[in-house]
């Protein structure tokens, strides 16, 4: 009996959640309002306050510019061992992003994710603009997003 209780309590503390609701068919990020929406077709399933790159205005042009990309991308990977709790990857840069950065003689960068809050010990507010171009939410919110959003889901990032 004690073992079952311990097993049950340890499951409650897991960062891996399950989701059995409607499929998330699209993610929309509104940079100007600092909001992210998980949609099932036209129905908003969940919405979140977000933090962006430390220089949030405009489209990401090259590595290190602190901007969050704008445009249509896809969720393409997940990282259960992220230093930002959990993370799901965005397939930035696309061919256009690469060409534009190379035309400026720069690297487009990469590793753009939706992820949890700042690492332990950081004083950054998870919803402030503190990332290098990623989209940040709280750790608890990231647990739900990680469970809800599948690889291949389109993400539209709007100015």
PDB file of C-alpha atoms in Angstrom:
ATOM      1  CA  UNK A   1       0.000   0.000   0.000  1.00  0.00           C
ATOM      2  CA  UNK A   2       2.824   2.395   0.896  1.00  0.00           C
ATOM      3  CA  UNK A   3       4.549   1.663  -2.437  1.00  0.00           C
ATOM      4  CA  UNK A   4       1.372   2.491  -4.373  1.00  0.00           C
ATOM      5  CA  UNK A   5       1.020   5.782  -2.501  1.00  0.00           C
ATOM      6  CA  UNK A   6       4.658   6.695  -3.217  1.00  0.00           C
ATOM      7  CA  UNK A   7       4.235   5.798  -6.903  1.00  0.00           C
ATOM      8  CA  UNK A   8       1.083   7.921  -7.120  1.00  0.00           C
ATOM      9  CA  UNK A   9       2.755  10.926  -5.506  1.00  0.00           C
ATOM     10  CA  UNK A  10       5.815  10.690  -7.741  1.00  0.00           C
ATOM     11  CA  UNK A  11       3.571  10.737 -10.831  1.00  0.00           C
ATOM     12  CA  UNK A  12       2.008  14.004  -9.633  1.00  0.00           C
ATOM     13  CA  UNK A  13       5.420  15.681  -9.701  1.00  0.00           C
ATOM     14  CA  UNK A  14       6.254  14.729 -13.292  1.00  0.00           C
ATOM     15  CA  UNK A  15       6.819  17.446 -15.881  1.00  0.00           C
ATOM     16  CA  UNK A  16       5.296  15.150 -18.508  1.00  0.00           C
ATOM     17  CA  UNK A  17       1.554  15.612 -18.731  1.00  0.00           C
ATOM     18  CA  UNK A  18      -1.036  13.942 -20.921  1.00  0.00           C
ATOM     19  CA  UNK A  19      -3.632  15.611 -23.101  1.00  0.00           C
ATOM     20  CA  UNK A  20      -6.788  13.974 -24.419  1.00  0.00           C
ATOM     21  CA  UNK A  21      -8.643  16.989 -25.840  1.00  0.00           C
ATOM     22  CA  UNK A  22      -9.143  18.261 -29.389  1.00  0.00           C
ATOM     23  CA  UNK A  23      -6.075  18.285 -31.622  1.00  0.00           C
ATOM     24  CA  UNK A  24      -4.099  21.520 -31.722  1.00  0.00           C
ATOM     25  CA  UNK A  25      -4.184  22.305 -35.456  1.00  0.00           C
ATOM     26  CA  UNK A  26      -2.331  25.627 -35.298  1.00  0.00           C
ATOM     27  CA  UNK A  27      -0.379  27.846 -32.944  1.00  0.00           C
ATOM     28  CA  UNK A  28      -0.653  31.616 -33.378  1.00  0.00           C
ATOM     29  CA  UNK A  29       1.757  34.022 -31.718  1.00  0.00           C
ATOM     30  CA  UNK A  30       0.841  37.706 -31.573  1.00  0.00           C
ATOM     31  CA  UNK A  31       4.125  39.453 -30.767  1.00  0.00           C
ATOM     32  CA  UNK A  32       2.604  42.912 -30.256  1.00  0.00           C
ATOM     33  CA  UNK A  33       0.104  41.623 -27.662  1.00  0.00           C
ATOM     34  CA  UNK A  34       2.604  39.120 -26.151  1.00  0.00           C
ATOM     35  CA  UNK A  35       0.007  36.315 -26.494  1.00  0.00           C
ATOM     36  CA  UNK A  36       0.149  32.788 -27.865  1.00  0.00           C
ATOM     37  CA  UNK A  37      -2.962  30.848 -28.867  1.00  0.00           C
ATOM     38  CA  UNK A  38      -3.372  27.096 -29.333  1.00  0.00           C
ATOM     39  CA  UNK A  39      -6.203  26.483 -31.808  1.00  0.00           C
ATOM     40  CA  UNK A  40      -8.321  23.584 -32.963  1.00  0.00           C
ATOM     41  CA  UNK A  41      -9.238  24.951 -36.397  1.00  0.00           C
ATOM     42  CA  UNK A  42     -10.800  28.354 -35.488  1.00  0.00           C
ATOM     43  CA  UNK A  43     -11.512  27.548 -31.809  1.00  0.00           C
ATOM     44  CA  UNK A  44      -9.034  28.836 -29.228  1.00  0.00           C
ATOM     45  CA  UNK A  45      -8.259  25.976 -26.841  1.00  0.00           C
ATOM     46  CA  UNK A  46      -5.735  27.847 -24.669  1.00  0.00           C
ATOM     47  CA  UNK A  47      -3.998  31.201 -24.633  1.00  0.00           C
ATOM     48  CA  UNK A  48      -0.857  32.297 -22.809  1.00  0.00           C
ATOM     49  CA  UNK A  49       1.060  35.447 -21.958  1.00  0.00           C
ATOM     50  CA  UNK A  50       4.534  35.135 -23.478  1.00  0.00           C
ATOM     51  CA  UNK A  51       8.023  36.581 -23.372  1.00  0.00           C
ATOM     52  CA  UNK A  52      10.025  37.098 -26.570  1.00  0.00           C
ATOM     53  CA  UNK A  53      13.547  37.890 -27.667  1.00  0.00           C
ATOM     54  CA  UNK A  54      15.237  40.797 -25.889  1.00  0.00           C
ATOM     55  CA  UNK A  55      14.813  42.960 -29.052  1.00  0.00           C
ATOM     56  CA  UNK A  56      11.257  41.945 -29.964  1.00  0.00           C
ATOM     57  CA  UNK A  57      10.408  44.437 -32.734  1.00  0.00           C
ATOM     58  CA  UNK A  58      10.724  43.095 -36.282  1.00  0.00           C
ATOM     59  CA  UNK A  59      11.583  39.772 -37.878  1.00  0.00           C
ATOM     60  CA  UNK A  60      14.694  37.826 -36.877  1.00  0.00           C
ATOM     61  CA  UNK A  61      17.359  38.517 -39.491  1.00  0.00           C
ATOM     62  CA  UNK A  62      20.547  36.968 -38.157  1.00  0.00           C
ATOM     63  CA  UNK A  63      22.089  35.128 -35.242  1.00  0.00           C
ATOM     64  CA  UNK A  64      22.412  37.255 -32.111  1.00  0.00           C
ATOM     65  CA  UNK A  65      19.951  40.006 -33.098  1.00  0.00           C
ATOM     66  CA  UNK A  66      17.642  39.116 -30.164  1.00  0.00           C
ATOM     67  CA  UNK A  67      14.547  39.064 -32.370  1.00  0.00           C
ATOM     68  CA  UNK A  68      11.811  36.441 -32.559  1.00  0.00           C
ATOM     69  CA  UNK A  69      11.069  35.290 -36.138  1.00  0.00           C
ATOM     70  CA  UNK A  70       7.862  36.283 -37.917  1.00  0.00           C
ATOM     71  CA  UNK A  71       5.987  34.231 -40.481  1.00  0.00           C
ATOM     72  CA  UNK A  72       4.735  30.694 -40.944  1.00  0.00           C
ATOM     73  CA  UNK A  73       6.855  27.912 -39.481  1.00  0.00           C
ATOM     74  CA  UNK A  74       6.287  24.395 -38.119  1.00  0.00           C
ATOM     75  CA  UNK A  75       6.961  22.661 -34.828  1.00  0.00           C
ATOM     76  CA  UNK A  76       9.719  20.233 -35.750  1.00  0.00           C
ATOM     77  CA  UNK A  77      11.221  18.749 -32.582  1.00  0.00           C
ATOM     78  CA  UNK A  78      11.008  18.545 -28.813  1.00  0.00           C
ATOM     79  CA  UNK A  79      13.578  18.653 -26.066  1.00  0.00           C
ATOM     80  CA  UNK A  80      12.575  16.944 -22.810  1.00  0.00           C
ATOM     81  CA  UNK A  81      15.952  17.886 -21.284  1.00  0.00           C
ATOM     82  CA  UNK A  82      15.944  21.585 -22.118  1.00  0.00           C
ATOM     83  CA  UNK A  83      17.749  23.905 -19.717  1.00  0.00           C
ATOM     84  CA  UNK A  84      14.478  25.865 -19.900  1.00  0.00           C
ATOM     85  CA  UNK A  85      12.406  23.020 -18.356  1.00  0.00           C
ATOM     86  CA  UNK A  86      10.868  21.652 -21.593  1.00  0.00           C
ATOM     87  CA  UNK A  87      10.919  22.981 -25.139  1.00  0.00           C
ATOM     88  CA  UNK A  88       9.451  22.439 -28.593  1.00  0.00           C
ATOM     89  CA  UNK A  89      11.385  23.552 -31.652  1.00  0.00           C
ATOM     90  CA  UNK A  90      10.350  25.861 -34.457  1.00  0.00           C
ATOM     91  CA  UNK A  91      11.825  25.113 -37.894  1.00  0.00           C
ATOM     92  CA  UNK A  92      13.522  28.507 -38.219  1.00  0.00           C
ATOM     93  CA  UNK A  93      15.456  29.272 -40.404  1.00  0.00           C
ATOM     94  CA  UNK A  94      13.613  28.499 -43.623  1.00  0.00           C
ATOM     95  CA  UNK A  95      15.111  29.018 -47.099  1.00  0.00           C
ATOM     96  CA  UNK A  96      14.034  32.688 -47.207  1.00  0.00           C
ATOM     97  CA  UNK A  97      15.569  33.364 -43.769  1.00  0.00           C
ATOM     98  CA  UNK A  98      18.851  31.753 -44.823  1.00  0.00           C
ATOM     99  CA  UNK A  99      19.020  33.724 -48.081  1.00  0.00           C
ATOM    100  CA  UNK A 100      18.300  37.046 -46.336  1.00  0.00           C
ATOM    101  CA  UNK A 101      20.954  36.463 -43.664  1.00  0.00           C
ATOM    102  CA  UNK A 102      23.567  35.350 -46.197  1.00  0.00           C
ATOM    103  CA  UNK A 103      22.834  38.456 -48.301  1.00  0.00           C
ATOM    104  CA  UNK A 104      23.881  40.495 -45.244  1.00  0.00           C
ATOM    105  CA  UNK A 105      26.978  38.331 -44.811  1.00  0.00           C
ATOM    106  CA  UNK A 106      25.655  36.814 -41.581  1.00  0.00           C
ATOM    107  CA  UNK A 107      24.411  33.516 -40.180  1.00  0.00           C
ATOM    108  CA  UNK A 108      20.627  33.239 -39.717  1.00  0.00           C
ATOM    109  CA  UNK A 109      21.080  31.452 -36.415  1.00  0.00           C
ATOM    110  CA  UNK A 110      18.688  28.758 -35.273  1.00  0.00           C
ATOM    111  CA  UNK A 111      17.523  26.898 -32.198  1.00  0.00           C
ATOM    112  CA  UNK A 112      14.305  28.876 -31.877  1.00  0.00           C
ATOM    113  CA  UNK A 113      11.968  27.212 -29.376  1.00  0.00           C
ATOM    114  CA  UNK A 114       8.860  27.650 -27.306  1.00  0.00           C
ATOM    115  CA  UNK A 115      10.161  26.919 -23.821  1.00  0.00           C
ATOM    116  CA  UNK A 116       9.660  27.323 -20.102  1.00  0.00           C
ATOM    117  CA  UNK A 117      10.958  30.038 -17.838  1.00  0.00           C
ATOM    118  CA  UNK A 118      14.507  31.132 -17.178  1.00  0.00           C
ATOM    119  CA  UNK A 119      16.939  28.693 -15.557  1.00  0.00           C
ATOM    120  CA  UNK A 120      16.881  28.393 -11.781  1.00  0.00           C
ATOM    121  CA  UNK A 121      18.703  31.224 -10.112  1.00  0.00           C
ATOM    122  CA  UNK A 122      17.908  33.726 -12.871  1.00  0.00           C
ATOM    123  CA  UNK A 123      16.109  36.889 -11.870  1.00  0.00           C
ATOM    124  CA  UNK A 124      14.346  37.246 -15.260  1.00  0.00           C
ATOM    125  CA  UNK A 125      10.546  37.281 -15.281  1.00  0.00           C
ATOM    126  CA  UNK A 126       9.416  34.379 -17.523  1.00  0.00           C
ATOM    127  CA  UNK A 127       7.046  36.714 -19.363  1.00  0.00           C
ATOM    128  CA  UNK A 128       9.481  39.562 -19.960  1.00  0.00           C
ATOM    129  CA  UNK A 129      11.465  39.815 -23.211  1.00  0.00           C
ATOM    130  CA  UNK A 130      14.594  38.015 -22.069  1.00  0.00           C
ATOM    131  CA  UNK A 131      15.269  35.242 -24.622  1.00  0.00           C
ATOM    132  CA  UNK A 132      17.630  35.267 -27.617  1.00  0.00           C
ATOM    133  CA  UNK A 133      14.628  34.969 -29.971  1.00  0.00           C
ATOM    134  CA  UNK A 134      12.576  32.177 -28.433  1.00  0.00           C
ATOM    135  CA  UNK A 135       9.023  32.294 -27.073  1.00  0.00           C
ATOM    136  CA  UNK A 136       8.876  31.829 -23.292  1.00  0.00           C
ATOM    137  CA  UNK A 137       6.058  30.799 -20.958  1.00  0.00           C
ATOM    138  CA  UNK A 138       6.069  29.566 -17.363  1.00  0.00           C
ATOM    139  CA  UNK A 139       7.282  26.046 -16.660  1.00  0.00           C
ATOM    140  CA  UNK A 140       3.813  24.849 -15.706  1.00  0.00           C
ATOM    141  CA  UNK A 141       2.333  26.283 -18.918  1.00  0.00           C
ATOM    142  CA  UNK A 142       5.122  24.648 -20.919  1.00  0.00           C
ATOM    143  CA  UNK A 143       4.191  21.264 -19.487  1.00  0.00           C
ATOM    144  CA  UNK A 144       0.688  21.642 -20.936  1.00  0.00           C
ATOM    145  CA  UNK A 145       1.916  23.015 -24.276  1.00  0.00           C
ATOM    146  CA  UNK A 146       4.450  20.172 -24.583  1.00  0.00           C
ATOM    147  CA  UNK A 147       1.618  17.647 -24.157  1.00  0.00           C
ATOM    148  CA  UNK A 148      -0.833  19.434 -26.462  1.00  0.00           C
ATOM    149  CA  UNK A 149       1.254  20.453 -29.486  1.00  0.00           C
ATOM    150  CA  UNK A 150       2.532  17.758 -31.836  1.00  0.00           C
ATOM    151  CA  UNK A 151       5.495  17.916 -34.187  1.00  0.00           C
ATOM    152  CA  UNK A 152       4.333  19.133 -37.608  1.00  0.00           C
ATOM    153  CA  UNK A 153       1.869  21.665 -36.158  1.00  0.00           C
ATOM    154  CA  UNK A 154       2.003  25.002 -38.035  1.00  0.00           C
ATOM    155  CA  UNK A 155       2.913  28.081 -36.022  1.00  0.00           C
ATOM    156  CA  UNK A 156       2.123  31.545 -37.357  1.00  0.00           C
ATOM    157  CA  UNK A 157       4.179  34.255 -35.663  1.00  0.00           C
ATOM    158  CA  UNK A 158       2.638  37.667 -36.318  1.00  0.00           C
ATOM    159  CA  UNK A 159       4.214  41.085 -35.721  1.00  0.00           C
TER     160      UNK A 159
END
